[in-house]
PDB file of C-alpha atoms in Angstrom:
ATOM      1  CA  UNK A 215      25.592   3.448  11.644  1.00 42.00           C
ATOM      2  CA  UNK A 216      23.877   4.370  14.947  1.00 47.00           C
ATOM      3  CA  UNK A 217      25.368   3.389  18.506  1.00 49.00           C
ATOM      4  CA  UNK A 218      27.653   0.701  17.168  1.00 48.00           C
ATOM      5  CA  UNK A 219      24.679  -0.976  14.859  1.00 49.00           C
ATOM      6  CA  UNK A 220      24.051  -1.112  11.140  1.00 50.00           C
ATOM      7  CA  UNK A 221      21.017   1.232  10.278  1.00 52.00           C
ATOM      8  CA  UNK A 222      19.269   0.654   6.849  1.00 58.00           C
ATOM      9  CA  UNK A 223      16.163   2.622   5.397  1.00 66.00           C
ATOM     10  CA  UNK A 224      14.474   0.802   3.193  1.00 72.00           C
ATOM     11  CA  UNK A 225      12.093   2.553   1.025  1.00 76.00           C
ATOM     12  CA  UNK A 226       8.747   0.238  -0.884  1.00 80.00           C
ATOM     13  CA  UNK A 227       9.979   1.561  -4.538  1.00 83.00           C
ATOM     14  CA  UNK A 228      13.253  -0.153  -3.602  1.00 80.00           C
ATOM     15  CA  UNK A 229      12.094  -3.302  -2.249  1.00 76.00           C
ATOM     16  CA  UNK A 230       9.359  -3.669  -5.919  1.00 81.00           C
ATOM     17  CA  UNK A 231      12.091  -2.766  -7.989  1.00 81.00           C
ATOM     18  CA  UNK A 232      14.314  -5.665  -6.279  1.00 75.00           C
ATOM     19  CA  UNK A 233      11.736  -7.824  -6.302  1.00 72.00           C
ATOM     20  CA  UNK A 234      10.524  -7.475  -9.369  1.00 77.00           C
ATOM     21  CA  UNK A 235       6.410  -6.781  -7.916  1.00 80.00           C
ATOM     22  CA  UNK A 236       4.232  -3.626  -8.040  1.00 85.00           C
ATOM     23  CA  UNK A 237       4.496  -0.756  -5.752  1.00 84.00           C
ATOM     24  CA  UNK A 238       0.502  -0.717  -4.894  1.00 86.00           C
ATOM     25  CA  UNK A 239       1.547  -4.749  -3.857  1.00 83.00           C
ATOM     26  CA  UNK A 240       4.420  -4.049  -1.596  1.00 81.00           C
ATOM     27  CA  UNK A 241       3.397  -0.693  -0.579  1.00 83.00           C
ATOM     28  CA  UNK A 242       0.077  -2.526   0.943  1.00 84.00           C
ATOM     29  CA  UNK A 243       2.365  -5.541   2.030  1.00 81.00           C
ATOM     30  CA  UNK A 244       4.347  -3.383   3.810  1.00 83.00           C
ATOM     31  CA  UNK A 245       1.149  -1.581   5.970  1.00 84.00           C
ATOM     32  CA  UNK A 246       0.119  -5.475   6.406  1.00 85.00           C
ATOM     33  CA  UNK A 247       3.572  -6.158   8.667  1.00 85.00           C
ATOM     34  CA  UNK A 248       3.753  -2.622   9.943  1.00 85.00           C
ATOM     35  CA  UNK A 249      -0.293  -3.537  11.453  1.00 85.00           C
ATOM     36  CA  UNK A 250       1.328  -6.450  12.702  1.00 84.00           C
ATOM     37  CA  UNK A 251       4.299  -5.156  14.322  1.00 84.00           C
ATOM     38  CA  UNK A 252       6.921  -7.087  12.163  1.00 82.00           C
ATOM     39  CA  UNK A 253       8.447  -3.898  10.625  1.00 84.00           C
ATOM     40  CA  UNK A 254       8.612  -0.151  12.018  1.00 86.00           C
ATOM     41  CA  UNK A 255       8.167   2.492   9.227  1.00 83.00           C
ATOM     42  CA  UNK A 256       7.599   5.867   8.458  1.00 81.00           C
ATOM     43  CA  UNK A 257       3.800   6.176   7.934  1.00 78.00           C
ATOM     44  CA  UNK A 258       3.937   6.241   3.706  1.00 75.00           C
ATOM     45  CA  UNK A 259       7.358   5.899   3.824  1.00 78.00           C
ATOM     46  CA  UNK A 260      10.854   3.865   4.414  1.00 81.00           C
ATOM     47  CA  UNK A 261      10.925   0.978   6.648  1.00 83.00           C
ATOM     48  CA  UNK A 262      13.207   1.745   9.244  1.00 83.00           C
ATOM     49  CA  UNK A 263      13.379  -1.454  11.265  1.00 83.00           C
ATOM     50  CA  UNK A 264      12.335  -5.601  10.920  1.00 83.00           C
ATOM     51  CA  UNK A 265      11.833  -8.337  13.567  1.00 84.00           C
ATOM     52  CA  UNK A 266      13.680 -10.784  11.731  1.00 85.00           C
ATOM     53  CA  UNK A 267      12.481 -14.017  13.561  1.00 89.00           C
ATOM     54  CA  UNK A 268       8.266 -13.246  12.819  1.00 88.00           C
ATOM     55  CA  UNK A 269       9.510 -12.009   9.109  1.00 86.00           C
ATOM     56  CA  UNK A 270      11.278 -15.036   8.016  1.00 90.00           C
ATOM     57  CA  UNK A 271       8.089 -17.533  10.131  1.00 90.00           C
ATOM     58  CA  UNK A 272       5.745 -15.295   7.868  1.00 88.00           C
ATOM     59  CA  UNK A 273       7.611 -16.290   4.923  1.00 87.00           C
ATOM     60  CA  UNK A 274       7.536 -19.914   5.806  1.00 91.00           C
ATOM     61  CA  UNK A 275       3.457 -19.877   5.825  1.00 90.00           C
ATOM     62  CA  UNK A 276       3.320 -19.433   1.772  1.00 90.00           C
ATOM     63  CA  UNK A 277       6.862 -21.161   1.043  1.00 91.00           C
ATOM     64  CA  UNK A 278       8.104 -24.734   1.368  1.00 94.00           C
ATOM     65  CA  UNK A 279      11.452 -25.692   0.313  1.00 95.00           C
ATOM     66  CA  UNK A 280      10.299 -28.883  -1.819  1.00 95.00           C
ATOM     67  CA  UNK A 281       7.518 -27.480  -3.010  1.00 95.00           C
ATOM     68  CA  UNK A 282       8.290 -24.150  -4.403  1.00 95.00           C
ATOM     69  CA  UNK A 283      11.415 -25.264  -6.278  1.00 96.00           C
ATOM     70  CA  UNK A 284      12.018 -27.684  -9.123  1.00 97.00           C
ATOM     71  CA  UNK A 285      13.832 -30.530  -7.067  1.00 97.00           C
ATOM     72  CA  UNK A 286      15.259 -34.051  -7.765  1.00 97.00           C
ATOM     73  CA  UNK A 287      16.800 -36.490  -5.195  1.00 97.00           C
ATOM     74  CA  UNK A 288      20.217 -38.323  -5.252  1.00 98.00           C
ATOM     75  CA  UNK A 289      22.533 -40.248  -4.047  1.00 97.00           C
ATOM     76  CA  UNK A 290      26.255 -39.223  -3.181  1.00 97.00           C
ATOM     77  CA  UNK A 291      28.172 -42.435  -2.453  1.00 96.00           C
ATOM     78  CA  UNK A 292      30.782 -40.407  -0.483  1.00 95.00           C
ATOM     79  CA  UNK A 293      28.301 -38.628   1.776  1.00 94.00           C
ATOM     80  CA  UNK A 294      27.179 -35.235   1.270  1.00 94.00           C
ATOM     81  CA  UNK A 295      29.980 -33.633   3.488  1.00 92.00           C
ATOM     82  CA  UNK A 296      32.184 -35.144   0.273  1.00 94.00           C
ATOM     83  CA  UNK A 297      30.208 -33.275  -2.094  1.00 95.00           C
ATOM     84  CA  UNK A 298      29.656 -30.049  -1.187  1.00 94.00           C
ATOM     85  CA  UNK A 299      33.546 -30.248  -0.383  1.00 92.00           C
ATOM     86  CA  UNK A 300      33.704 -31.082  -4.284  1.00 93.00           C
ATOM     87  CA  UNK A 301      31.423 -28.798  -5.440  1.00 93.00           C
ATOM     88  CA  UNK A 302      34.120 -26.039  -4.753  1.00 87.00           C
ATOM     89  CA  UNK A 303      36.496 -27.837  -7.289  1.00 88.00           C
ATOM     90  CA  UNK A 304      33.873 -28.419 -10.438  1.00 89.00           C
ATOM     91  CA  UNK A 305      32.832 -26.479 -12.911  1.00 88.00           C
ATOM     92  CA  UNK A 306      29.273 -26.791 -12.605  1.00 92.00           C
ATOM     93  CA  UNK A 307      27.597 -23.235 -12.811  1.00 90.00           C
ATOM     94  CA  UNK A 308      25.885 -21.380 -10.256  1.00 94.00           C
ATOM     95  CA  UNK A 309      25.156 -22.897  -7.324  1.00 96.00           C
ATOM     96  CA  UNK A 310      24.345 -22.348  -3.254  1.00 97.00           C
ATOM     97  CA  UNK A 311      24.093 -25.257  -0.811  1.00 97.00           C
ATOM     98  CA  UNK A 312      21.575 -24.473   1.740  1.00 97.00           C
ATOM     99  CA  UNK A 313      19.473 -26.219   4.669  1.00 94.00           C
ATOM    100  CA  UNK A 314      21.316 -28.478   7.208  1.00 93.00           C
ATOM    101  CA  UNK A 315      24.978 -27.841   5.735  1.00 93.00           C
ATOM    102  CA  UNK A 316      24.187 -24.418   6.463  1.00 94.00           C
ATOM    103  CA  UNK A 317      22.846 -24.607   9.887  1.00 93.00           C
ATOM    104  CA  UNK A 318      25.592 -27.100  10.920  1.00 91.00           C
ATOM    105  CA  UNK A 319      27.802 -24.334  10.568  1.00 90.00           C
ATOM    106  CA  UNK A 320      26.071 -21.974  12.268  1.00 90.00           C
ATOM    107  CA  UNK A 321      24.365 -23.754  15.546  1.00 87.00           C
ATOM    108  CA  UNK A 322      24.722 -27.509  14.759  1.00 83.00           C
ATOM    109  CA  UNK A 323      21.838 -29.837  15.951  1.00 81.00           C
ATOM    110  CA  UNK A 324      23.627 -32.848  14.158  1.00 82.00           C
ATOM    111  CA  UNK A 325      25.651 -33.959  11.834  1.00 85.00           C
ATOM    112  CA  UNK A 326      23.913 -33.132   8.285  1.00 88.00           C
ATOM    113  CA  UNK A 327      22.392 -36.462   6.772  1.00 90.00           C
ATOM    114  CA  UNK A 328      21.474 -34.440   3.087  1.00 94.00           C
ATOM    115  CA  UNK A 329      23.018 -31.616   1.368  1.00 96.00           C
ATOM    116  CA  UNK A 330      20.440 -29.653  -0.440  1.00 97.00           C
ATOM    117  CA  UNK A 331      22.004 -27.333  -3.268  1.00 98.00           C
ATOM    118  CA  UNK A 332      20.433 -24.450  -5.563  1.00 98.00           C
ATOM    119  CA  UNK A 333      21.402 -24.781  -9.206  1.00 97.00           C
ATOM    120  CA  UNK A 334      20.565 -23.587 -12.610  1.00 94.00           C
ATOM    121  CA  UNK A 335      21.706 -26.531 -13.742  1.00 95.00           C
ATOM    122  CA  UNK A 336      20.906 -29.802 -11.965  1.00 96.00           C
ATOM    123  CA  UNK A 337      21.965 -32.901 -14.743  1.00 96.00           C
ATOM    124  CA  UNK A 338      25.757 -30.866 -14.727  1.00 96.00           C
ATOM    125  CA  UNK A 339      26.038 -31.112 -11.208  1.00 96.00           C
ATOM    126  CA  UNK A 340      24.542 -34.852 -11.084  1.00 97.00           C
ATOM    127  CA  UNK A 341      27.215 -35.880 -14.050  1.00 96.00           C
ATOM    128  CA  UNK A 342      30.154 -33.623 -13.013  1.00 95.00           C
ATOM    129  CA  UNK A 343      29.635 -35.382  -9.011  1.00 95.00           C
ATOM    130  CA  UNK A 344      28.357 -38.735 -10.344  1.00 96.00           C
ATOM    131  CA  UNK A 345      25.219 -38.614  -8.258  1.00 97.00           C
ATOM    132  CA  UNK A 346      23.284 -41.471  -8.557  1.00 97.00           C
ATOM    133  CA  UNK A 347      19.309 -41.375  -8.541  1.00 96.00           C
ATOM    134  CA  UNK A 348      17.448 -42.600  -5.872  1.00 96.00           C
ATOM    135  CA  UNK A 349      13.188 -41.907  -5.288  1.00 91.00           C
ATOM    136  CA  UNK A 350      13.902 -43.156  -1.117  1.00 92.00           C
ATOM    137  CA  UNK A 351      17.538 -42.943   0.845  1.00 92.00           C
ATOM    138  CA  UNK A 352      18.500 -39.684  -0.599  1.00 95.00           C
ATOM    139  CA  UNK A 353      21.502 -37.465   0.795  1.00 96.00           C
ATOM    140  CA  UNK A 354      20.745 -34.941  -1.811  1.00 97.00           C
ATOM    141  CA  UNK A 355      18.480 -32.736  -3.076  1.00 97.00           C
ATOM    142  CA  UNK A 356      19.019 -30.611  -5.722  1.00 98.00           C
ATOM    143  CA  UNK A 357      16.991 -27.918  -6.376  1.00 97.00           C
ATOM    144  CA  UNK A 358      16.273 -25.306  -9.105  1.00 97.00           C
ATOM    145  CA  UNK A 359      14.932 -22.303  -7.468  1.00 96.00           C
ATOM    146  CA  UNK A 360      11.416 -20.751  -8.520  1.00 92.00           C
ATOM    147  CA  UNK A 361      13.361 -16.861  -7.503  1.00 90.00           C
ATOM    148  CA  UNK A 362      17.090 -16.563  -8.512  1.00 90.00           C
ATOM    149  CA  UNK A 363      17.429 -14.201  -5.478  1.00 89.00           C
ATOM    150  CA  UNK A 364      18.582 -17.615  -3.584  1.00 93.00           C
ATOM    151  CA  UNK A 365      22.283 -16.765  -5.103  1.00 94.00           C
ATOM    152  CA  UNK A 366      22.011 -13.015  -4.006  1.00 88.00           C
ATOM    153  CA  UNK A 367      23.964 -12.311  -0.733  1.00 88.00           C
ATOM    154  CA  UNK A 368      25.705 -15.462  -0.640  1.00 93.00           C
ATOM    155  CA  UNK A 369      28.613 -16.627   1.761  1.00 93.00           C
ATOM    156  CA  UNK A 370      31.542 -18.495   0.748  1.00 91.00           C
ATOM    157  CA  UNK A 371      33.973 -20.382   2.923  1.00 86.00           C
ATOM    158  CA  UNK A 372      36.583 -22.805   2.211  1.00 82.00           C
ATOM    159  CA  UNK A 373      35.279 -22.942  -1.388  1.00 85.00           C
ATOM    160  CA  UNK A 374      31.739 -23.556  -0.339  1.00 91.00           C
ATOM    161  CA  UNK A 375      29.501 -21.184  -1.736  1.00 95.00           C
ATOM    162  CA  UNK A 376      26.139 -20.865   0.641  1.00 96.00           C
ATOM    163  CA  UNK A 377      22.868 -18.926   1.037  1.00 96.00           C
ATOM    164  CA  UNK A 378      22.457 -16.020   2.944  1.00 94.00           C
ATOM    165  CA  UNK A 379      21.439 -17.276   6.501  1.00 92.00           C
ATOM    166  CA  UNK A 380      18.116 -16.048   6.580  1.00 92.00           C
ATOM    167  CA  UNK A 381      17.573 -18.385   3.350  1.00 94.00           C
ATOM    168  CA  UNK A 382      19.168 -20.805   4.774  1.00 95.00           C
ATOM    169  CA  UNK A 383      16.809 -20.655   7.949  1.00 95.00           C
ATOM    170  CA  UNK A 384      13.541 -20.623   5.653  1.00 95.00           C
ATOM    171  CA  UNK A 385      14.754 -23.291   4.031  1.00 96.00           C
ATOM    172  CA  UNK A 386      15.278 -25.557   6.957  1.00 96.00           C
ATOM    173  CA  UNK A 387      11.958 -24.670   8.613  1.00 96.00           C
ATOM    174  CA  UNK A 388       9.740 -25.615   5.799  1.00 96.00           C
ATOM    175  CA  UNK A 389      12.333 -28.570   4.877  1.00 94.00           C
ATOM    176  CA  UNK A 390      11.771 -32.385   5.494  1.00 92.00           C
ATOM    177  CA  UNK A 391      12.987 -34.377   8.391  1.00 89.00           C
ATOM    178  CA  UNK A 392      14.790 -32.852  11.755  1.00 91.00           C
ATOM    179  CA  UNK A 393      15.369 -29.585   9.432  1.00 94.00           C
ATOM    180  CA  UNK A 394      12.493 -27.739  10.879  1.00 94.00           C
ATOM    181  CA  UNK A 395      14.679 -28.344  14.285  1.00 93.00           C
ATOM    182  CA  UNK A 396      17.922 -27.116  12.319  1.00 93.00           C
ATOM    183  CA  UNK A 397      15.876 -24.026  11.386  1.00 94.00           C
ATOM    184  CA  UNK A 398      14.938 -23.187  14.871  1.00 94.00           C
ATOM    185  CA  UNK A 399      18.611 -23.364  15.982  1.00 92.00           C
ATOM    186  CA  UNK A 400      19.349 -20.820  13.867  1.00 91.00           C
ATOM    187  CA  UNK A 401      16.515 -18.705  14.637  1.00 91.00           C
ATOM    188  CA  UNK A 402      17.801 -18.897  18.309  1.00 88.00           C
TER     189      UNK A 402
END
């Protein structure tokens, strides 16, 4: 800690080994967004700061929520505020609700009209809930995530287990419909 805030060093061993990539990769990575003034580090060394807002809108160029994950759409006949509020209660596996649920919490735009959740396993959820399918008029979207670092730093809160907010922020700006707007919310 340094005048009141939360200092991290972050070194580019640490960040391959938690992400699972090569050193050369990251190392070279990380001399990309020091060049462009997204991250301060020591020259060959630790990063010592990040601008979070042009790190997570780099992120967003390469990633789209739909795209990137496994995802099928449903119907909850009790809304998706119901579910997620149910999810707490089932045994369904892992799971993480991100996107508008999330940023209604956070800096609501509007009310959420879909409730997208991470899970390893999507037909439990859609049994245990008794989600019905639907290919137009979805309120949710499940999704099985390409990276399983989506359930790493997690919140939970009244039983509701979500992303980390800077997920939940990438999610919503590459997501369909007013989420983009949800996503710049939380950005601000």
């Amino acid at each position: 800690e340094q005048d009141g805030k939360d200092i991290w060093v972050v070194g580019a061993g640490d960040l391959a080994t938690t992400l699972r990539l090569d050193d050369g990769y990251v190392s070279r990575m990380l001399q990309v967004l020091a060049d462009e003034l997204v991250i301060e580090r020591v020259p060959r060394g630790p990063v010592t700061s990040a601008e979070w807002e042009p790190l997570l809108r780099k992120i967003t160029a390469t990633y789209s929520l739909l795209d990137a994950n496994t995802t099928s759409t449903w119907i909850a006949a009790a809304g998706p505020d119901q579910l997620v509020k149910g999810l707490a209660g089932l045994r369904v596996g892992r799971w993480a609700v991100t996107g508008s649920i999330v940023a209604s919490t956070i800096s609501p735009v509007a009310a959420p009209e879909m409730a997208v959740v991470y899970t390893d396993d999507a037909e439990r959820i859609t049994k245990a809930a008794r989600l019905l399918p639907a290919k137009t008029g979805a309120n949710v979207v499940l999704a099985q995530p390409y990276d399983p670092i989506v359930f790493e730093r997690c919140r939970e809160a009244n039983g509701v287990r979500s992303v980390s907010i800077a997920q939940a922020a990438i999610d919503c700006l590459t997501g369909p419909g007013r989420m983009p707007a949800e996503g710049e919310a939380l950005l601000a």
